[in-house]
Amino acid sequence: MKKLLLNADDFGRDQSINAAVRDGVLRGVLRSASLMAGEPAFQDAVDTAKALPMLEIGIHLTLVDGTPVLPAKELPTLVPDGKAFYPSHREFVRAYFSGRIHREEIRRELAAQAEKVLATGLRVTHVDSHQHMHVLPGIFSLVLALMQEHHLHALRIPKCSHPARRLLKNGLGAAIGRLGLFSLAAIAGREAKRAGYAFPDAFLGEIAGGAVTENMLLALLPQLEDGTTEVMIHPGYDNTRLVPLCHWAHDFEAEAAACASENVKRKMEALHIGIGTFSG
């Protein structure tokens, strides 16, 4: 059977993101969202999710562009300015592979984030990460150990389908980033499979620019292959606020409209495409 799994990232970062997730569940086919433990709208996201029993929650592990759960003074190499993580994956990766970030700090912070999300009592089904940092060598093994400890069995493997077709979109820098992510995700996927962890059969999303629009989803549906295809989205309301807040020139509003689309819901029904989740 063919299933579409929409997963809303950055749940808990802002109330307008939480509101878009709520509307995607109530009006559309959104049934999965990934919760950021250290962000200011965390409790609002928890309250929103508790009112939506059909919504499954993932732990959106965060090591960049966000705020730690542990006190910053306990993470001197992970939080270099004493306030927040490195601003993006580029700075983090350079520091990590040059040995300037201590792996033990990463382990403790990821554990604290997982424990904070699990303590809410929400239905936690999977693990992924902000800017896909969980697939980095040395970090992925920490994530698998964390999942084993908390009996979590599913995760995101961001090995984007049809990489050649999308490789050169948004220039050479973005292309290099996509190729690197594709390669790391492929390695992580093999490791996760050997260890018995589950992940969707395919992954799609607008990496390094663009947005998953309603028209894009409508065009994608007839092309889905058998199994579950995860489509990563970042829905939200009010681009004028969210773009500077998230440091990303992204069309959050377009993705909010896509995940709450009645047209997408009707086309899925017509094509006999089910709604996928990480739990099955």
GROMACS .gro file of C-alpha atoms in nm:
model
  280
    1MET     CA    1   0.000   0.000   0.000
    2LYS     CA    2   0.111   0.358  -0.067
    3LYS     CA    3   0.123   0.599   0.228
    4LEU     CA    4   0.213   0.966   0.258
    5LEU     CA    5   0.373   1.067   0.588
    6LEU     CA    6   0.382   1.442   0.639
    7ASN     CA    7   0.604   1.537   0.932
    8ALA     CA    8   0.608   1.894   1.063
    9ASP     CA    9   0.948   1.994   1.197
   10ASP     CA   10   1.023   2.268   1.453
   11PHE     CA   11   0.708   2.209   1.660
   12GLY     CA   12   0.752   2.418   1.974
   13ARG     CA   13   0.967   2.687   1.821
   14ASP     CA   14   0.690   2.946   1.791
   15GLN     CA   15   0.318   2.958   1.862
   16SER     CA   16   0.244   3.032   1.496
   17ILE     CA   17   0.420   2.707   1.403
   18ASN     CA   18   0.218   2.522   1.665
   19ALA     CA   19  -0.103   2.674   1.526
   20ALA     CA   20  -0.013   2.561   1.174
   21VAL     CA   21   0.049   2.208   1.302
   22ARG     CA   22  -0.288   2.209   1.477
   23ASP     CA   23  -0.467   2.320   1.160
   24GLY     CA   24  -0.282   2.062   0.951
   25VAL     CA   25  -0.410   1.788   1.179
   26LEU     CA   26  -0.767   1.915   1.202
   27ARG     CA   27  -0.810   2.008   0.835
   28GLY     CA   28  -0.555   1.802   0.644
   29VAL     CA   29  -0.349   1.484   0.653
   30LEU     CA   30  -0.080   1.588   0.903
   31ARG     CA   31  -0.041   1.326   1.176
   32SER     CA   32   0.322   1.366   1.282
   33ALA     CA   33   0.528   1.652   1.423
   34SER     CA   34   0.876   1.678   1.574
   35LEU     CA   35   0.909   1.868   1.900
   36MET     CA   36   1.204   2.095   1.987
   37ALA     CA   37   1.273   2.065   2.359
   38GLY     CA   38   1.461   2.390   2.415
   39GLU     CA   39   1.245   2.640   2.229
   40PRO     CA   40   1.014   2.905   2.381
   41ALA     CA   41   0.682   2.764   2.259
   42PHE     CA   42   0.755   2.412   2.391
   43GLN     CA   43   0.476   2.407   2.650
   44ASP     CA   44   0.227   2.553   2.404
   45ALA     CA   45   0.320   2.272   2.163
   46VAL     CA   46   0.271   2.012   2.437
   47ASP     CA   47  -0.073   2.154   2.519
   48THR     CA   48  -0.161   2.161   2.148
   49ALA     CA   49  -0.053   1.800   2.101
   50LYS     CA   50  -0.245   1.680   2.405
   51ALA     CA   51  -0.562   1.818   2.246
   52LEU     CA   52  -0.486   1.623   1.927
   53PRO     CA   53  -0.474   1.251   2.018
   54MET     CA   54  -0.426   1.154   1.653
   55LEU     CA   55  -0.096   1.346   1.637
   56GLU     CA   56   0.224   1.147   1.688
   57ILE     CA   57   0.532   1.322   1.823
   58GLY     CA   58   0.897   1.293   1.735
   59ILE     CA   59   1.198   1.424   1.926
   60HIS     CA   60   1.356   1.694   1.710
   61LEU     CA   61   1.708   1.669   1.848
   62THR     CA   62   1.878   2.007   1.823
   63LEU     CA   63   2.249   2.088   1.818
   64VAL     CA   64   2.244   2.399   1.598
   65ASP     CA   65   2.029   2.711   1.562
   66GLY     CA   66   1.854   2.669   1.893
   67THR     CA   67   1.873   2.681   2.271
   68PRO     CA   68   2.006   2.400   2.491
   69VAL     CA   69   1.803   2.228   2.760
   70LEU     CA   70   2.102   2.192   2.993
   71PRO     CA   71   2.258   2.508   3.140
   72ALA     CA   72   2.490   2.665   2.883
   73LYS     CA   73   2.775   2.674   3.134
   74GLU     CA   74   2.775   2.292   3.130
   75LEU     CA   75   2.825   2.291   2.751
   76PRO     CA   76   3.118   2.525   2.683
   77THR     CA   77   3.215   2.368   2.349
   78LEU     CA   78   2.860   2.313   2.227
   79VAL     CA   79   2.736   2.659   2.326
   80PRO     CA   80   3.036   2.880   2.244
   81ASP     CA   81   2.873   3.214   2.320
   82GLY     CA   82   2.721   3.096   2.648
   83LYS     CA   83   2.366   3.142   2.517
   84ALA     CA   84   2.283   2.938   2.206
   85PHE     CA   85   2.415   2.663   1.982
   86TYR     CA   86   2.619   2.735   1.669
   87PRO     CA   87   2.391   2.923   1.427
   88SER     CA   88   2.390   2.664   1.147
   89HIS     CA   89   2.515   2.324   1.040
   90ARG     CA   90   2.810   2.482   0.856
   91GLU     CA   91   2.966   2.630   1.169
   92PHE     CA   92   2.881   2.323   1.374
   93VAL     CA   93   3.028   2.076   1.126
   94ARG     CA   94   3.352   2.272   1.099
   95ALA     CA   95   3.389   2.284   1.477
   96TYR     CA   96   3.283   1.921   1.525
   97PHE     CA   97   3.523   1.770   1.273
   98SER     CA   98   3.810   1.988   1.393
   99GLY     CA   99   3.765   1.842   1.743
  100ARG     CA  100   3.646   2.164   1.907
  101ILE     CA  101   3.315   2.017   2.026
  102HIS     CA  102   3.326   1.752   2.296
  103ARG     CA  103   3.119   1.444   2.218
  104GLU     CA  104   3.027   1.396   2.584
  105GLU     CA  105   2.856   1.737   2.584
  106ILE     CA  106   2.656   1.629   2.281
  107ARG     CA  107   2.556   1.303   2.452
  108ARG     CA  108   2.438   1.476   2.769
  109GLU     CA  109   2.245   1.748   2.586
  110LEU     CA  110   2.069   1.501   2.356
  111ALA     CA  111   1.976   1.289   2.657
  112ALA     CA  112   1.832   1.595   2.834
  113GLN     CA  113   1.625   1.687   2.529
  114ALA     CA  114   1.486   1.335   2.494
  115GLU     CA  115   1.401   1.313   2.863
  116LYS     CA  116   1.219   1.648   2.855
  117VAL     CA  117   1.001   1.542   2.560
  118LEU     CA  118   0.932   1.195   2.701
  119ALA     CA  119   0.837   1.345   3.040
  120THR     CA  120   0.539   1.519   2.879
  121GLY     CA  121   0.356   1.188   2.843
  122LEU     CA  122   0.293   1.252   2.474
  123ARG     CA  123   0.285   0.967   2.224
  124VAL     CA  124   0.650   0.976   2.113
  125THR     CA  125   0.711   0.757   1.811
  126HIS     CA  126   1.035   0.864   1.645
  127VAL     CA  127   1.353   1.068   1.643
  128ASP     CA  128   1.490   1.316   1.389
  129SER     CA  129   1.696   1.632   1.418
  130HIS     CA  130   1.723   1.999   1.332
  131GLN     CA  131   1.926   2.041   1.012
  132HIS     CA  132   1.980   1.662   1.011
  133MET     CA  133   2.276   1.667   1.248
  134HIS     CA  134   2.184   1.322   1.382
  135VAL     CA  135   2.332   1.146   1.077
  136LEU     CA  136   2.683   1.280   1.135
  137PRO     CA  137   2.944   1.011   1.214
  138GLY     CA  138   2.992   0.980   1.588
  139ILE     CA  139   2.660   1.150   1.660
  140PHE     CA  140   2.445   0.885   1.492
  141SER     CA  141   2.575   0.617   1.727
  142LEU     CA  142   2.481   0.837   2.023
  143VAL     CA  143   2.130   0.875   1.883
  144LEU     CA  144   2.087   0.500   1.836
  145ALA     CA  145   2.203   0.440   2.192
  146LEU     CA  146   1.956   0.701   2.316
  147MET     CA  147   1.675   0.535   2.121
  148GLN     CA  148   1.764   0.196   2.261
  149GLU     CA  149   1.762   0.333   2.616
  150HIS     CA  150   1.414   0.479   2.574
  151HIS     CA  151   1.269   0.197   2.361
  152LEU     CA  152   1.215   0.413   2.053
  153HIS     CA  153   1.217   0.218   1.730
  154ALA     CA  154   1.175   0.463   1.440
  155LEU     CA  155   1.374   0.755   1.306
  156ARG     CA  156   1.425   0.975   1.004
  157ILE     CA  157   1.682   0.886   0.742
  158PRO     CA  158   1.702   1.199   0.524
  159LYS     CA  159   1.825   1.023   0.211
  160CYS     CA  160   1.634   1.234  -0.037
  161SER     CA  161   1.472   1.047  -0.325
  162HIS     CA  162   1.569   1.144  -0.682
  163PRO     CA  163   1.890   1.325  -0.576
  164ALA     CA  164   2.024   1.364  -0.930
  165ARG     CA  165   1.711   1.546  -1.046
  166ARG     CA  166   1.736   1.799  -0.761
  167LEU     CA  167   2.111   1.820  -0.719
  168LEU     CA  168   2.184   2.154  -0.885
  169LYS     CA  169   1.883   2.341  -0.750
  170ASN     CA  170   1.979   2.668  -0.572
  171GLY     CA  171   2.342   2.664  -0.684
  172LEU     CA  172   2.667   2.479  -0.624
  173GLY     CA  173   2.686   2.530  -0.248
  174ALA     CA  174   2.341   2.381  -0.195
  175ALA     CA  175   2.428   2.097  -0.434
  176ILE     CA  176   2.738   2.006  -0.233
  177GLY     CA  177   2.532   2.012   0.087
  178ARG     CA  178   2.266   1.786  -0.063
  179LEU     CA  179   2.521   1.539  -0.191
  180GLY     CA  180   2.694   1.527   0.146
  181LEU     CA  181   2.366   1.475   0.330
  182PHE     CA  182   2.259   1.206   0.082
  183SER     CA  183   2.583   1.015   0.140
  184LEU     CA  184   2.573   1.044   0.520
  185ALA     CA  185   2.206   0.946   0.528
  186ALA     CA  186   2.275   0.640   0.313
  187ILE     CA  187   2.543   0.525   0.557
  188ALA     CA  188   2.315   0.596   0.856
  189GLY     CA  189   2.030   0.408   0.692
  190ARG     CA  190   2.242   0.096   0.650
  191GLU     CA  191   2.354   0.116   1.013
  192ALA     CA  192   1.999   0.168   1.140
  193LYS     CA  193   1.870  -0.123   0.934
  194ARG     CA  194   2.140  -0.357   1.065
  195ALA     CA  195   2.049  -0.252   1.421
  196GLY     CA  196   1.679  -0.323   1.363
  197TYR     CA  197   1.544   0.033   1.362
  198ALA     CA  198   1.261   0.137   1.130
  199PHE     CA  199   1.233   0.433   0.895
  200PRO     CA  200   1.010   0.528   0.600
  201ASP     CA  201   1.079   0.374   0.260
  202ALA     CA  202   1.148   0.711   0.099
  203PHE     CA  203   1.218   1.068   0.208
  204LEU     CA  204   1.140   1.397   0.035
  205GLY     CA  205   1.158   1.760   0.135
  206GLU     CA  206   1.284   2.094   0.015
  207ILE     CA  207   1.641   2.087   0.144
  208ALA     CA  208   1.846   2.405   0.100
  209GLY     CA  209   1.567   2.622  -0.033
  210GLY     CA  210   1.210   2.613  -0.158
  211ALA     CA  211   0.888   2.494   0.000
  212VAL     CA  212   0.655   2.196  -0.024
  213THR     CA  213   0.347   2.358  -0.174
  214GLU     CA  214  -0.002   2.223  -0.226
  215ASN     CA  215   0.065   2.192  -0.600
  216MET     CA  216   0.386   2.002  -0.532
  217LEU     CA  217   0.202   1.752  -0.312
  218LEU     CA  218  -0.076   1.712  -0.567
  219ALA     CA  219   0.182   1.639  -0.837
  220LEU     CA  220   0.372   1.401  -0.610
  221LEU     CA  221   0.080   1.180  -0.510
  222PRO     CA  222   0.038   0.992  -0.841
  223GLN     CA  223   0.414   0.926  -0.845
  224LEU     CA  224   0.439   0.766  -0.502
  225GLU     CA  225   0.586   0.419  -0.493
  226ASP     CA  226   0.469   0.137  -0.268
  227GLY     CA  227   0.545   0.184   0.100
  228THR     CA  228   0.564   0.498   0.313
  229THR     CA  229   0.710   0.821   0.181
  230GLU     CA  230   0.800   1.083   0.440
  231VAL     CA  231   0.770   1.445   0.329
  232MET     CA  232   0.940   1.688   0.566
  233ILE     CA  233   0.762   2.020   0.606
  234HIS     CA  234   0.802   2.335   0.816
  235PRO     CA  235   0.456   2.491   0.841
  236GLY     CA  236   0.390   2.822   1.010
  237TYR     CA  237   0.195   3.145   0.988
  238ASP     CA  238   0.337   3.492   0.919
  239ASN     CA  239   0.653   3.465   0.712
  240THR     CA  240   0.751   3.819   0.808
  241ARG     CA  241   0.801   3.702   1.166
  242LEU     CA  242   0.927   3.349   1.107
  243VAL     CA  243   1.193   3.422   0.846
  244PRO     CA  244   1.405   3.638   1.083
  245LEU     CA  245   1.316   3.424   1.385
  246CYS     CA  246   1.430   3.103   1.216
  247HIS     CA  247   1.715   3.264   1.020
  248TRP     CA  248   1.580   3.103   0.704
  249ALA     CA  249   1.419   3.252   0.393
  250HIS     CA  250   1.151   2.984   0.385
  251ASP     CA  251   0.785   2.998   0.283
  252PHE     CA  252   0.632   2.866   0.603
  253GLU     CA  253   0.285   2.985   0.500
  254ALA     CA  254   0.289   2.780   0.179
  255GLU     CA  255   0.374   2.467   0.373
  256ALA     CA  256   0.101   2.542   0.628
  257ALA     CA  257  -0.148   2.561   0.342
  258ALA     CA  258  -0.016   2.238   0.190
  259CYS     CA  259  -0.048   2.029   0.506
  260ALA     CA  260  -0.402   2.160   0.573
  261SER     CA  261  -0.515   2.119   0.211
  262GLU     CA  262  -0.857   1.967   0.145
  263ASN     CA  263  -0.746   1.910  -0.215
  264VAL     CA  264  -0.456   1.693  -0.102
  265LYS     CA  265  -0.685   1.497   0.128
  266ARG     CA  266  -0.938   1.436  -0.151
  267LYS     CA  267  -0.672   1.332  -0.402
  268MET     CA  268  -0.522   1.088  -0.155
  269GLU     CA  269  -0.864   0.932  -0.105
  270ALA     CA  270  -0.922   0.912  -0.481
  271LEU     CA  271  -0.584   0.743  -0.534
  272HIS     CA  272  -0.630   0.514  -0.231
  273ILE     CA  273  -0.320   0.655  -0.062
  274GLY     CA  274  -0.315   0.614   0.313
  275ILE     CA  275  -0.191   0.852   0.580
  276GLY     CA  276   0.143   0.730   0.708
  277THR     CA  277   0.303   0.767   1.049
  278PHE     CA  278   0.626   0.650   1.208
  279SER     CA  279   0.432   0.397   1.415
  280GLY     CA  280   0.292   0.222   1.108
   0.00000   0.00000   0.00000
